[in-house]
Amino acid sequence: MKNKVFHNFLRVFLFIFSLTVLFFLLRHIGFDKVGESFVKVGIPGAVILIILGLIENGSDAWALSFAIPGKISFINVFSSSCTGSLVNLIIPWEAGEVVKVGLLKRSTGATAAIKGIILWNYILKLSKPCAVITILIISFLAGYDYRTDHFTIVFGAALIGFLPYFGMMILIRSNISVKLAKLLKLLGRKNSDDLLKKAEEMDSSLKKFRKERPRDYRAVLFIQFFARFVSWATFLACAYLAGFDYSFSMLSLAYCAIALSGYIVSFIPAKIGVGEGAGFLIFSFLGLDGGAGLLITFILRIKAIIAMSIASFLNVVR
């Protein structure tokens, strides 16, 4: 009971702390500048960004539907995925993945939901760096105006971005679920034999997914890849709509750097304000206006909250 109260208190504290950080960041660049950017985006621009957000979220949900064993309604996956992702925007440590499982298990069962979420995240760790490297190459070939050392650093970070994929591959191939189940059995966990059997089935299905369901594997990979390109297009659209007249190649480089910063930000026990701070620092590092990076990431966060809230509402009306 005490642990639950402490965890709830910690989450509330981190949420308030995140809002405080965001407030001071926005005050640093000036609230007048913030207002000007929103006016420039306007209602038509906001609608464009929200539509792009729905396409990105819908693509990720479509990819998830291929990862989940058996048939499941796309609307169910879409709304559940967006509800979990909405939680991830606010609460640290990817708590939204647990929410996704909780919502999806109503239709698929807990085991299938867990398999789908693990597989989706596993393949994302491959598709994301692949997409980032492709975008970097496109920006370079399109005629770059950024410093080559900045490009080299971001490209190197993209290569390092494959490490989580290989790390998760090692864990899956080493039967991590079985090992955890055996540990719980040694600790005296009730129904440990049943848990061990489910863990063995889980590890087996995760390892055989690519071999037994190659079409589904390719579908998840390429749809996630497409979703990252939609995210890139949304970033570019947001920058231009907000009045930041940077080149295509420079904004593409900045997008890749911000996307890769997510690997570091995920370890920080806060969400709101941290991503915006990363945008500020990355733009400043690239020799751009740090305030522009802050505002773009801030506008995109509001876009994400609105788009995901619209999709999450489907869970209520179903």
PDB file of C-alpha atoms in Angstrom:
ATOM      1  CA  MET A   1       0.000   0.000   0.000  1.00  0.00           C
ATOM      2  CA  LYS A   2       2.814   2.387   0.931  1.00  0.00           C
ATOM      3  CA  ASN A   3       4.658   1.595  -2.299  1.00  0.00           C
ATOM      4  CA  LYS A   4       1.536   2.347  -4.349  1.00  0.00           C
ATOM      5  CA  VAL A   5       1.051   5.683  -2.586  1.00  0.00           C
ATOM      6  CA  PHE A   6       4.716   6.539  -3.128  1.00  0.00           C
ATOM      7  CA  HIS A   7       4.564   5.670  -6.848  1.00  0.00           C
ATOM      8  CA  ASN A   8       1.421   7.763  -7.313  1.00  0.00           C
ATOM      9  CA  PHE A   9       3.039  10.659  -5.467  1.00  0.00           C
ATOM     10  CA  LEU A  10       6.175  10.320  -7.592  1.00  0.00           C
ATOM     11  CA  ARG A  11       4.167  10.389 -10.820  1.00  0.00           C
ATOM     12  CA  VAL A  12       2.261  13.505  -9.737  1.00  0.00           C
ATOM     13  CA  PHE A  13       5.482  15.179  -8.623  1.00  0.00           C
ATOM     14  CA  LEU A  14       7.243  14.400 -11.921  1.00  0.00           C
ATOM     15  CA  PHE A  15       4.248  15.646 -13.905  1.00  0.00           C
ATOM     16  CA  ILE A  16       4.201  18.948 -12.004  1.00  0.00           C
ATOM     17  CA  PHE A  17       7.984  19.212 -12.311  1.00  0.00           C
ATOM     18  CA  SER A  18       7.756  18.637 -16.069  1.00  0.00           C
ATOM     19  CA  LEU A  19       5.133  21.362 -16.455  1.00  0.00           C
ATOM     20  CA  THR A  20       7.323  23.717 -14.415  1.00  0.00           C
ATOM     21  CA  VAL A  21      10.334  23.020 -16.656  1.00  0.00           C
ATOM     22  CA  LEU A  22       8.209  23.634 -19.755  1.00  0.00           C
ATOM     23  CA  PHE A  23       6.870  26.901 -18.314  1.00  0.00           C
ATOM     24  CA  PHE A  24      10.348  28.284 -17.675  1.00  0.00           C
ATOM     25  CA  LEU A  25      11.561  27.166 -21.112  1.00  0.00           C
ATOM     26  CA  LEU A  26       8.674  28.968 -22.786  1.00  0.00           C
ATOM     27  CA  ARG A  27       9.231  32.035 -20.628  1.00  0.00           C
ATOM     28  CA  HIS A  28      12.904  31.982 -21.616  1.00  0.00           C
ATOM     29  CA  ILE A  29      12.088  32.433 -25.304  1.00  0.00           C
ATOM     30  CA  GLY A  30       9.181  34.765 -24.578  1.00  0.00           C
ATOM     31  CA  PHE A  31       5.448  34.094 -24.482  1.00  0.00           C
ATOM     32  CA  ASP A  32       4.940  36.696 -27.219  1.00  0.00           C
ATOM     33  CA  LYS A  33       7.066  34.572 -29.558  1.00  0.00           C
ATOM     34  CA  VAL A  34       5.087  31.487 -28.571  1.00  0.00           C
ATOM     35  CA  GLY A  35       1.833  33.253 -29.376  1.00  0.00           C
ATOM     36  CA  GLU A  36       3.144  34.481 -32.731  1.00  0.00           C
ATOM     37  CA  SER A  37       4.047  30.932 -33.753  1.00  0.00           C
ATOM     38  CA  PHE A  38       0.585  29.627 -32.899  1.00  0.00           C
ATOM     39  CA  VAL A  39      -1.034  32.477 -34.819  1.00  0.00           C
ATOM     40  CA  LYS A  40       1.104  31.660 -37.864  1.00  0.00           C
ATOM     41  CA  VAL A  41       0.091  28.003 -37.724  1.00  0.00           C
ATOM     42  CA  GLY A  42      -3.558  29.012 -37.465  1.00  0.00           C
ATOM     43  CA  ILE A  43      -6.583  26.731 -37.628  1.00  0.00           C
ATOM     44  CA  PRO A  44      -5.932  25.448 -41.186  1.00  0.00           C
ATOM     45  CA  GLY A  45      -2.334  24.598 -40.260  1.00  0.00           C
ATOM     46  CA  ALA A  46      -3.473  22.928 -37.038  1.00  0.00           C
ATOM     47  CA  VAL A  47      -5.929  20.768 -39.001  1.00  0.00           C
ATOM     48  CA  ILE A  48      -3.133  19.714 -41.384  1.00  0.00           C
ATOM     49  CA  LEU A  49      -0.861  18.757 -38.486  1.00  0.00           C
ATOM     50  CA  ILE A  50      -3.619  16.808 -36.723  1.00  0.00           C
ATOM     51  CA  ILE A  51      -4.462  14.899 -39.913  1.00  0.00           C
ATOM     52  CA  LEU A  52      -0.792  14.029 -40.363  1.00  0.00           C
ATOM     53  CA  GLY A  53      -0.713  12.951 -36.717  1.00  0.00           C
ATOM     54  CA  LEU A  54      -3.707  10.670 -37.228  1.00  0.00           C
ATOM     55  CA  ILE A  55      -2.039   9.141 -40.304  1.00  0.00           C
ATOM     56  CA  GLU A  56       1.150   8.470 -38.311  1.00  0.00           C
ATOM     57  CA  ASN A  57      -0.759   7.022 -35.342  1.00  0.00           C
ATOM     58  CA  GLY A  58      -2.995   5.015 -37.652  1.00  0.00           C
ATOM     59  CA  SER A  59       0.048   3.573 -39.425  1.00  0.00           C
ATOM     60  CA  ASP A  60       1.615   2.521 -36.126  1.00  0.00           C
ATOM     61  CA  ALA A  61      -1.682   0.913 -35.097  1.00  0.00           C
ATOM     62  CA  TRP A  62      -1.917  -0.867 -38.446  1.00  0.00           C
ATOM     63  CA  ALA A  63       1.595  -2.230 -37.897  1.00  0.00           C
ATOM     64  CA  LEU A  64       0.592  -3.386 -34.410  1.00  0.00           C
ATOM     65  CA  SER A  65      -2.408  -5.252 -35.818  1.00  0.00           C
ATOM     66  CA  PHE A  66      -0.016  -7.413 -37.868  1.00  0.00           C
ATOM     67  CA  ALA A  67       2.085  -8.154 -34.765  1.00  0.00           C
ATOM     68  CA  ILE A  68      -0.865  -9.369 -32.696  1.00  0.00           C
ATOM     69  CA  PRO A  69      -1.722 -13.057 -33.244  1.00  0.00           C
ATOM     70  CA  GLY A  70      -5.210 -13.652 -34.619  1.00  0.00           C
ATOM     71  CA  LYS A  71      -7.790 -11.245 -35.994  1.00  0.00           C
ATOM     72  CA  ILE A  72      -8.645  -7.997 -34.223  1.00  0.00           C
ATOM     73  CA  SER A  73     -10.584  -4.896 -35.177  1.00  0.00           C
ATOM     74  CA  PHE A  74      -8.394  -2.073 -36.509  1.00  0.00           C
ATOM     75  CA  ILE A  75     -10.513   0.496 -34.651  1.00  0.00           C
ATOM     76  CA  ASN A  76      -9.834  -1.388 -31.417  1.00  0.00           C
ATOM     77  CA  VAL A  77      -6.087  -1.466 -32.071  1.00  0.00           C
ATOM     78  CA  PHE A  78      -6.056   2.188 -33.201  1.00  0.00           C
ATOM     79  CA  SER A  79      -7.898   3.526 -30.163  1.00  0.00           C
ATOM     80  CA  SER A  80      -6.017   1.301 -27.695  1.00  0.00           C
ATOM     81  CA  SER A  81      -2.649   2.149 -29.222  1.00  0.00           C
ATOM     82  CA  CYS A  82      -3.345   5.879 -29.113  1.00  0.00           C
ATOM     83  CA  THR A  83      -4.600   5.701 -25.524  1.00  0.00           C
ATOM     84  CA  GLY A  84      -1.366   3.998 -24.463  1.00  0.00           C
ATOM     85  CA  SER A  85       0.768   6.404 -26.507  1.00  0.00           C
ATOM     86  CA  LEU A  86      -1.086   9.321 -24.914  1.00  0.00           C
ATOM     87  CA  VAL A  87      -0.094   7.968 -21.497  1.00  0.00           C
ATOM     88  CA  ASN A  88       3.509   7.663 -22.742  1.00  0.00           C
ATOM     89  CA  LEU A  89       3.469  11.377 -23.593  1.00  0.00           C
ATOM     90  CA  ILE A  90       2.755  12.246 -19.970  1.00  0.00           C
ATOM     91  CA  ILE A  91       3.980   9.425 -17.735  1.00  0.00           C
ATOM     92  CA  PRO A  92       7.633   8.226 -17.872  1.00  0.00           C
ATOM     93  CA  TRP A  93       9.117   4.757 -18.314  1.00  0.00           C
ATOM     94  CA  GLU A  94       6.761   3.732 -21.149  1.00  0.00           C
ATOM     95  CA  ALA A  95       3.841   3.144 -18.777  1.00  0.00           C
ATOM     96  CA  GLY A  96       1.528   3.408 -21.749  1.00  0.00           C
ATOM     97  CA  GLU A  97       2.616  -0.016 -23.028  1.00  0.00           C
ATOM     98  CA  VAL A  98       0.937  -1.561 -19.978  1.00  0.00           C
ATOM     99  CA  VAL A  99      -2.202   0.430 -20.790  1.00  0.00           C
ATOM    100  CA  LYS A 100      -2.163  -0.896 -24.369  1.00  0.00           C
ATOM    101  CA  VAL A 101      -1.993  -4.479 -23.105  1.00  0.00           C
ATOM    102  CA  GLY A 102      -4.813  -3.835 -20.650  1.00  0.00           C
ATOM    103  CA  LEU A 103      -7.091  -2.507 -23.400  1.00  0.00           C
ATOM    104  CA  LEU A 104      -6.166  -5.012 -26.106  1.00  0.00           C
ATOM    105  CA  LYS A 105      -6.457  -8.107 -23.897  1.00  0.00           C
ATOM    106  CA  ARG A 106     -10.230  -7.608 -23.790  1.00  0.00           C
ATOM    107  CA  SER A 107     -10.355  -8.692 -27.436  1.00  0.00           C
ATOM    108  CA  THR A 108      -7.282 -10.884 -27.842  1.00  0.00           C
ATOM    109  CA  GLY A 109      -6.436 -12.203 -24.403  1.00  0.00           C
ATOM    110  CA  ALA A 110      -3.472 -11.111 -22.291  1.00  0.00           C
ATOM    111  CA  THR A 111      -0.892 -13.430 -23.902  1.00  0.00           C
ATOM    112  CA  ALA A 112      -1.633 -12.315 -27.476  1.00  0.00           C
ATOM    113  CA  ALA A 113      -1.689  -8.643 -26.444  1.00  0.00           C
ATOM    114  CA  ILE A 114       1.680  -8.926 -24.697  1.00  0.00           C
ATOM    115  CA  LYS A 115       3.202 -10.740 -27.689  1.00  0.00           C
ATOM    116  CA  GLY A 116       1.959  -8.066 -30.064  1.00  0.00           C
ATOM    117  CA  ILE A 117       3.250  -5.153 -27.981  1.00  0.00           C
ATOM    118  CA  ILE A 118       6.674  -6.789 -27.486  1.00  0.00           C
ATOM    119  CA  LEU A 119       7.020  -7.614 -31.187  1.00  0.00           C
ATOM    120  CA  TRP A 120       5.935  -4.123 -32.240  1.00  0.00           C
ATOM    121  CA  ASN A 121       8.496  -2.483 -29.945  1.00  0.00           C
ATOM    122  CA  TYR A 122      11.161  -4.989 -30.973  1.00  0.00           C
ATOM    123  CA  ILE A 123      10.745  -4.273 -34.692  1.00  0.00           C
ATOM    124  CA  LEU A 124      10.467  -0.520 -34.028  1.00  0.00           C
ATOM    125  CA  LYS A 125      14.024  -0.646 -32.728  1.00  0.00           C
ATOM    126  CA  LEU A 126      15.026  -1.729 -36.238  1.00  0.00           C
ATOM    127  CA  SER A 127      12.679   0.361 -38.383  1.00  0.00           C
ATOM    128  CA  LYS A 128      13.356   3.651 -36.558  1.00  0.00           C
ATOM    129  CA  PRO A 129      17.150   3.847 -37.082  1.00  0.00           C
ATOM    130  CA  CYS A 130      16.679   2.550 -40.646  1.00  0.00           C
ATOM    131  CA  ALA A 131      14.242   5.386 -41.344  1.00  0.00           C
ATOM    132  CA  VAL A 132      16.535   7.967 -39.727  1.00  0.00           C
ATOM    133  CA  ILE A 133      19.531   6.859 -41.805  1.00  0.00           C
ATOM    134  CA  THR A 134      17.408   6.961 -44.974  1.00  0.00           C
ATOM    135  CA  ILE A 135      16.250  10.504 -44.152  1.00  0.00           C
ATOM    136  CA  LEU A 136      19.839  11.581 -43.487  1.00  0.00           C
ATOM    137  CA  ILE A 137      20.945  10.211 -46.862  1.00  0.00           C
ATOM    138  CA  ILE A 138      18.037  11.969 -48.608  1.00  0.00           C
ATOM    139  CA  SER A 139      18.907  15.280 -46.941  1.00  0.00           C
ATOM    140  CA  PHE A 140      22.549  14.867 -47.957  1.00  0.00           C
ATOM    141  CA  LEU A 141      21.766  14.028 -51.586  1.00  0.00           C
ATOM    142  CA  ALA A 142      19.222  16.866 -51.820  1.00  0.00           C
ATOM    143  CA  GLY A 143      22.004  19.389 -51.289  1.00  0.00           C
ATOM    144  CA  TYR A 144      23.037  19.969 -47.724  1.00  0.00           C
ATOM    145  CA  ASP A 145      23.897  23.297 -46.101  1.00  0.00           C
ATOM    146  CA  TYR A 146      24.827  21.971 -42.677  1.00  0.00           C
ATOM    147  CA  ARG A 147      28.283  21.294 -41.271  1.00  0.00           C
ATOM    148  CA  THR A 148      29.622  17.875 -42.210  1.00  0.00           C
ATOM    149  CA  ASP A 149      30.780  17.231 -38.655  1.00  0.00           C
ATOM    150  CA  HIS A 150      27.199  17.718 -37.446  1.00  0.00           C
ATOM    151  CA  PHE A 151      26.021  15.245 -40.075  1.00  0.00           C
ATOM    152  CA  THR A 152      28.721  12.768 -39.024  1.00  0.00           C
ATOM    153  CA  ILE A 153      27.690  12.997 -35.353  1.00  0.00           C
ATOM    154  CA  VAL A 154      23.991  12.461 -36.096  1.00  0.00           C
ATOM    155  CA  PHE A 155      24.742   9.651 -38.566  1.00  0.00           C
ATOM    156  CA  GLY A 156      26.958   7.984 -35.962  1.00  0.00           C
ATOM    157  CA  ALA A 157      24.195   8.318 -33.378  1.00  0.00           C
ATOM    158  CA  ALA A 158      21.808   6.669 -35.866  1.00  0.00           C
ATOM    159  CA  LEU A 159      24.159   3.698 -36.180  1.00  0.00           C
ATOM    160  CA  ILE A 160      24.348   3.459 -32.392  1.00  0.00           C
ATOM    161  CA  GLY A 161      20.537   3.498 -32.469  1.00  0.00           C
ATOM    162  CA  PHE A 162      20.637  -0.108 -33.687  1.00  0.00           C
ATOM    163  CA  LEU A 163      22.087  -1.259 -30.341  1.00  0.00           C
ATOM    164  CA  PRO A 164      18.686  -1.468 -28.565  1.00  0.00           C
ATOM    165  CA  TYR A 165      17.478  -3.743 -31.381  1.00  0.00           C
ATOM    166  CA  PHE A 166      20.444  -6.082 -31.018  1.00  0.00           C
ATOM    167  CA  GLY A 167      20.129  -5.950 -27.235  1.00  0.00           C
ATOM    168  CA  MET A 168      16.478  -6.973 -27.386  1.00  0.00           C
ATOM    169  CA  MET A 169      17.331  -9.672 -29.931  1.00  0.00           C
ATOM    170  CA  ILE A 170      19.840 -11.180 -27.497  1.00  0.00           C
ATOM    171  CA  LEU A 171      17.268 -11.099 -24.676  1.00  0.00           C
ATOM    172  CA  ILE A 172      14.625 -12.847 -26.802  1.00  0.00           C
ATOM    173  CA  ARG A 173      17.047 -15.493 -28.053  1.00  0.00           C
ATOM    174  CA  SER A 174      18.267 -16.135 -24.509  1.00  0.00           C
ATOM    175  CA  ASN A 175      14.710 -17.032 -23.380  1.00  0.00           C
ATOM    176  CA  ILE A 176      14.471 -14.063 -21.034  1.00  0.00           C
ATOM    177  CA  SER A 177      10.796 -14.764 -20.195  1.00  0.00           C
ATOM    178  CA  VAL A 178      11.626 -18.300 -19.080  1.00  0.00           C
ATOM    179  CA  LYS A 179      14.528 -17.090 -16.955  1.00  0.00           C
ATOM    180  CA  LEU A 180      12.335 -14.509 -15.233  1.00  0.00           C
ATOM    181  CA  ALA A 181       9.639 -17.136 -14.630  1.00  0.00           C
ATOM    182  CA  LYS A 182      12.214 -19.509 -13.108  1.00  0.00           C
ATOM    183  CA  LEU A 183      13.443 -16.702 -10.863  1.00  0.00           C
ATOM    184  CA  LEU A 184       9.902 -16.043  -9.657  1.00  0.00           C
ATOM    185  CA  LYS A 185       9.497 -19.783  -9.021  1.00  0.00           C
ATOM    186  CA  LEU A 186      12.630 -19.775  -6.853  1.00  0.00           C
ATOM    187  CA  LEU A 187      11.221 -16.783  -4.963  1.00  0.00           C
ATOM    188  CA  GLY A 188       8.079 -18.778  -4.154  1.00  0.00           C
ATOM    189  CA  ARG A 189       5.650 -17.190  -6.614  1.00  0.00           C
ATOM    190  CA  LYS A 190       2.239 -18.886  -6.651  1.00  0.00           C
ATOM    191  CA  ASN A 191       1.176 -20.700  -9.856  1.00  0.00           C
ATOM    192  CA  SER A 192       4.807 -20.602 -10.958  1.00  0.00           C
ATOM    193  CA  ASP A 193       4.513 -23.770 -13.067  1.00  0.00           C
ATOM    194  CA  ASP A 194       1.698 -22.254 -15.115  1.00  0.00           C
ATOM    195  CA  LEU A 195       3.678 -19.031 -15.435  1.00  0.00           C
ATOM    196  CA  LEU A 196       6.732 -20.970 -16.603  1.00  0.00           C
ATOM    197  CA  LYS A 197       4.705 -22.774 -19.273  1.00  0.00           C
ATOM    198  CA  LYS A 198       3.321 -19.464 -20.587  1.00  0.00           C
ATOM    199  CA  ALA A 199       6.831 -17.983 -20.575  1.00  0.00           C
ATOM    200  CA  GLU A 200       8.140 -20.878 -22.666  1.00  0.00           C
ATOM    201  CA  GLU A 201       5.315 -20.363 -25.176  1.00  0.00           C
ATOM    202  CA  MET A 202       6.012 -16.625 -25.211  1.00  0.00           C
ATOM    203  CA  ASP A 203       9.736 -17.003 -25.925  1.00  0.00           C
ATOM    204  CA  SER A 204       9.083 -19.616 -28.601  1.00  0.00           C
ATOM    205  CA  SER A 205       6.553 -17.456 -30.466  1.00  0.00           C
ATOM    206  CA  LEU A 206       8.742 -14.338 -30.256  1.00  0.00           C
ATOM    207  CA  LYS A 207      11.755 -16.155 -31.711  1.00  0.00           C
ATOM    208  CA  LYS A 208       9.742 -17.808 -34.490  1.00  0.00           C
ATOM    209  CA  PHE A 209       7.681 -14.755 -35.528  1.00  0.00           C
ATOM    210  CA  ARG A 210       9.894 -13.765 -38.463  1.00  0.00           C
ATOM    211  CA  LYS A 211      10.229 -17.364 -39.696  1.00  0.00           C
ATOM    212  CA  GLU A 212       6.623 -18.495 -39.223  1.00  0.00           C
ATOM    213  CA  ARG A 213       4.919 -15.211 -40.176  1.00  0.00           C
ATOM    214  CA  PRO A 214       7.301 -13.528 -42.667  1.00  0.00           C
ATOM    215  CA  ARG A 215       4.561 -11.482 -44.360  1.00  0.00           C
ATOM    216  CA  ASP A 216       3.402 -10.078 -41.026  1.00  0.00           C
ATOM    217  CA  TYR A 217       6.997  -9.315 -40.054  1.00  0.00           C
ATOM    218  CA  ARG A 218       7.596  -7.375 -43.287  1.00  0.00           C
ATOM    219  CA  ALA A 219       4.260  -5.578 -42.878  1.00  0.00           C
ATOM    220  CA  VAL A 220       5.160  -4.390 -39.372  1.00  0.00           C
ATOM    221  CA  LEU A 221       8.645  -3.291 -40.472  1.00  0.00           C
ATOM    222  CA  PHE A 222       7.607  -1.355 -43.585  1.00  0.00           C
ATOM    223  CA  ILE A 223       4.499   0.232 -42.084  1.00  0.00           C
ATOM    224  CA  GLN A 224       6.530   1.456 -39.100  1.00  0.00           C
ATOM    225  CA  PHE A 225       9.120   2.744 -41.583  1.00  0.00           C
ATOM    226  CA  PHE A 226       6.355   4.641 -43.410  1.00  0.00           C
ATOM    227  CA  ALA A 227       5.048   6.064 -40.114  1.00  0.00           C
ATOM    228  CA  ARG A 228       8.483   7.552 -39.363  1.00  0.00           C
ATOM    229  CA  PHE A 229       8.428   9.255 -42.759  1.00  0.00           C
ATOM    230  CA  VAL A 230       5.019  10.718 -41.918  1.00  0.00           C
ATOM    231  CA  SER A 231       6.523  11.947 -38.646  1.00  0.00           C
ATOM    232  CA  TRP A 232       9.334  13.579 -40.632  1.00  0.00           C
ATOM    233  CA  ALA A 233       6.833  15.262 -42.980  1.00  0.00           C
ATOM    234  CA  THR A 234       4.874  16.506 -39.964  1.00  0.00           C
ATOM    235  CA  PHE A 235       8.023  18.023 -38.468  1.00  0.00           C
ATOM    236  CA  LEU A 236       8.816  19.842 -41.720  1.00  0.00           C
ATOM    237  CA  ALA A 237       5.229  21.055 -42.081  1.00  0.00           C
ATOM    238  CA  CYS A 238       5.169  22.299 -38.481  1.00  0.00           C
ATOM    239  CA  ALA A 239       8.430  24.222 -38.936  1.00  0.00           C
ATOM    240  CA  TYR A 240       7.274  25.959 -42.113  1.00  0.00           C
ATOM    241  CA  LEU A 241       3.752  26.651 -40.813  1.00  0.00           C
ATOM    242  CA  ALA A 242       5.215  28.225 -37.655  1.00  0.00           C
ATOM    243  CA  GLY A 243       7.320  30.554 -39.812  1.00  0.00           C
ATOM    244  CA  PHE A 244      10.788  29.041 -39.399  1.00  0.00           C
ATOM    245  CA  ASP A 245      12.414  29.403 -42.791  1.00  0.00           C
ATOM    246  CA  TYR A 246      15.229  26.873 -42.507  1.00  0.00           C
ATOM    247  CA  SER A 247      16.323  24.699 -45.409  1.00  0.00           C
ATOM    248  CA  PHE A 248      14.908  21.239 -46.083  1.00  0.00           C
ATOM    249  CA  SER A 249      18.246  19.569 -45.355  1.00  0.00           C
ATOM    250  CA  MET A 250      18.833  21.479 -42.106  1.00  0.00           C
ATOM    251  CA  LEU A 251      15.371  20.702 -40.753  1.00  0.00           C
ATOM    252  CA  SER A 252      15.768  17.065 -41.788  1.00  0.00           C
ATOM    253  CA  LEU A 253      19.044  16.844 -39.873  1.00  0.00           C
ATOM    254  CA  ALA A 254      17.405  18.459 -36.846  1.00  0.00           C
ATOM    255  CA  TYR A 255      14.474  16.031 -37.052  1.00  0.00           C
ATOM    256  CA  CYS A 256      16.814  13.035 -37.089  1.00  0.00           C
ATOM    257  CA  ALA A 257      18.754  14.353 -34.099  1.00  0.00           C
ATOM    258  CA  ILE A 258      15.558  14.962 -32.116  1.00  0.00           C
ATOM    259  CA  ALA A 259      14.198  11.519 -33.048  1.00  0.00           C
ATOM    260  CA  LEU A 260      17.421   9.899 -31.837  1.00  0.00           C
ATOM    261  CA  SER A 261      17.394  11.938 -28.620  1.00  0.00           C
ATOM    262  CA  GLY A 262      14.340   9.886 -27.657  1.00  0.00           C
ATOM    263  CA  TYR A 263      16.684   7.043 -26.700  1.00  0.00           C
ATOM    264  CA  ILE A 264      18.191   9.268 -24.002  1.00  0.00           C
ATOM    265  CA  VAL A 265      14.990  11.070 -23.024  1.00  0.00           C
ATOM    266  CA  SER A 266      13.273   7.721 -22.337  1.00  0.00           C
ATOM    267  CA  PHE A 267      15.579   7.202 -19.335  1.00  0.00           C
ATOM    268  CA  ILE A 268      14.676  10.564 -17.789  1.00  0.00           C
ATOM    269  CA  PRO A 269      11.817  10.243 -15.248  1.00  0.00           C
ATOM    270  CA  ALA A 270       9.744  13.024 -16.849  1.00  0.00           C
ATOM    271  CA  LYS A 271       8.110  13.614 -20.222  1.00  0.00           C
ATOM    272  CA  ILE A 272       6.575  17.025 -20.799  1.00  0.00           C
ATOM    273  CA  GLY A 273       9.280  19.671 -20.967  1.00  0.00           C
ATOM    274  CA  VAL A 274      12.132  17.200 -21.482  1.00  0.00           C
ATOM    275  CA  GLY A 275      11.425  16.666 -25.176  1.00  0.00           C
ATOM    276  CA  GLU A 276      11.030  20.395 -25.669  1.00  0.00           C
ATOM    277  CA  GLY A 277      14.327  20.965 -23.875  1.00  0.00           C
ATOM    278  CA  ALA A 278      15.982  18.445 -26.186  1.00  0.00           C
ATOM    279  CA  GLY A 279      14.624  20.369 -29.175  1.00  0.00           C
ATOM    280  CA  PHE A 280      16.074  23.597 -27.772  1.00  0.00           C
ATOM    281  CA  LEU A 281      19.511  22.052 -27.182  1.00  0.00           C
ATOM    282  CA  ILE A 282      19.692  20.266 -30.546  1.00  0.00           C
ATOM    283  CA  PHE A 283      18.755  23.354 -32.557  1.00  0.00           C
ATOM    284  CA  SER A 284      21.312  25.366 -30.593  1.00  0.00           C
ATOM    285  CA  PHE A 285      23.959  22.689 -31.213  1.00  0.00           C
ATOM    286  CA  LEU A 286      23.270  22.834 -34.955  1.00  0.00           C
ATOM    287  CA  GLY A 287      23.740  26.602 -34.936  1.00  0.00           C
ATOM    288  CA  LEU A 288      20.011  27.349 -35.234  1.00  0.00           C
ATOM    289  CA  ASP A 289      17.668  29.278 -32.965  1.00  0.00           C
ATOM    290  CA  GLY A 290      17.113  27.089 -29.913  1.00  0.00           C
ATOM    291  CA  GLY A 291      13.738  28.730 -29.403  1.00  0.00           C
ATOM    292  CA  ALA A 292      12.637  27.424 -32.802  1.00  0.00           C
ATOM    293  CA  GLY A 293      13.431  23.855 -31.763  1.00  0.00           C
ATOM    294  CA  LEU A 294      11.550  24.358 -28.510  1.00  0.00           C
ATOM    295  CA  LEU A 295       8.480  25.765 -30.251  1.00  0.00           C
ATOM    296  CA  ILE A 296       8.382  23.101 -32.971  1.00  0.00           C
ATOM    297  CA  THR A 297       8.559  20.264 -30.441  1.00  0.00           C
ATOM    298  CA  PHE A 298       5.991  22.028 -28.229  1.00  0.00           C
ATOM    299  CA  ILE A 299       3.524  22.468 -31.095  1.00  0.00           C
ATOM    300  CA  LEU A 300       4.066  18.845 -32.135  1.00  0.00           C
ATOM    301  CA  ARG A 301       3.370  17.665 -28.586  1.00  0.00           C
ATOM    302  CA  ILE A 302       0.046  19.531 -28.550  1.00  0.00           C
ATOM    303  CA  LYS A 303      -0.713  18.054 -31.984  1.00  0.00           C
ATOM    304  CA  ALA A 304       0.044  14.571 -30.673  1.00  0.00           C
ATOM    305  CA  ILE A 305      -2.169  15.027 -27.608  1.00  0.00           C
ATOM    306  CA  ILE A 306      -5.107  16.231 -29.727  1.00  0.00           C
ATOM    307  CA  ALA A 307      -4.706  13.546 -32.413  1.00  0.00           C
ATOM    308  CA  MET A 308      -4.307  10.732 -29.897  1.00  0.00           C
ATOM    309  CA  SER A 309      -7.218  12.013 -27.823  1.00  0.00           C
ATOM    310  CA  ILE A 310      -9.458  11.910 -30.896  1.00  0.00           C
ATOM    311  CA  ALA A 311      -8.444   8.307 -31.596  1.00  0.00           C
ATOM    312  CA  SER A 312      -8.668   7.329 -27.909  1.00  0.00           C
ATOM    313  CA  PHE A 313     -12.251   8.587 -27.821  1.00  0.00           C
ATOM    314  CA  LEU A 314     -13.151   5.686 -30.099  1.00  0.00           C
ATOM    315  CA  ASN A 315     -12.717   3.400 -27.085  1.00  0.00           C
ATOM    316  CA  VAL A 316     -15.460   5.347 -25.315  1.00  0.00           C
ATOM    317  CA  VAL A 317     -18.016   5.390 -28.145  1.00  0.00           C
ATOM    318  CA  ARG A 318     -17.485   1.736 -29.179  1.00  0.00           C
TER     319      ARG A 318
END
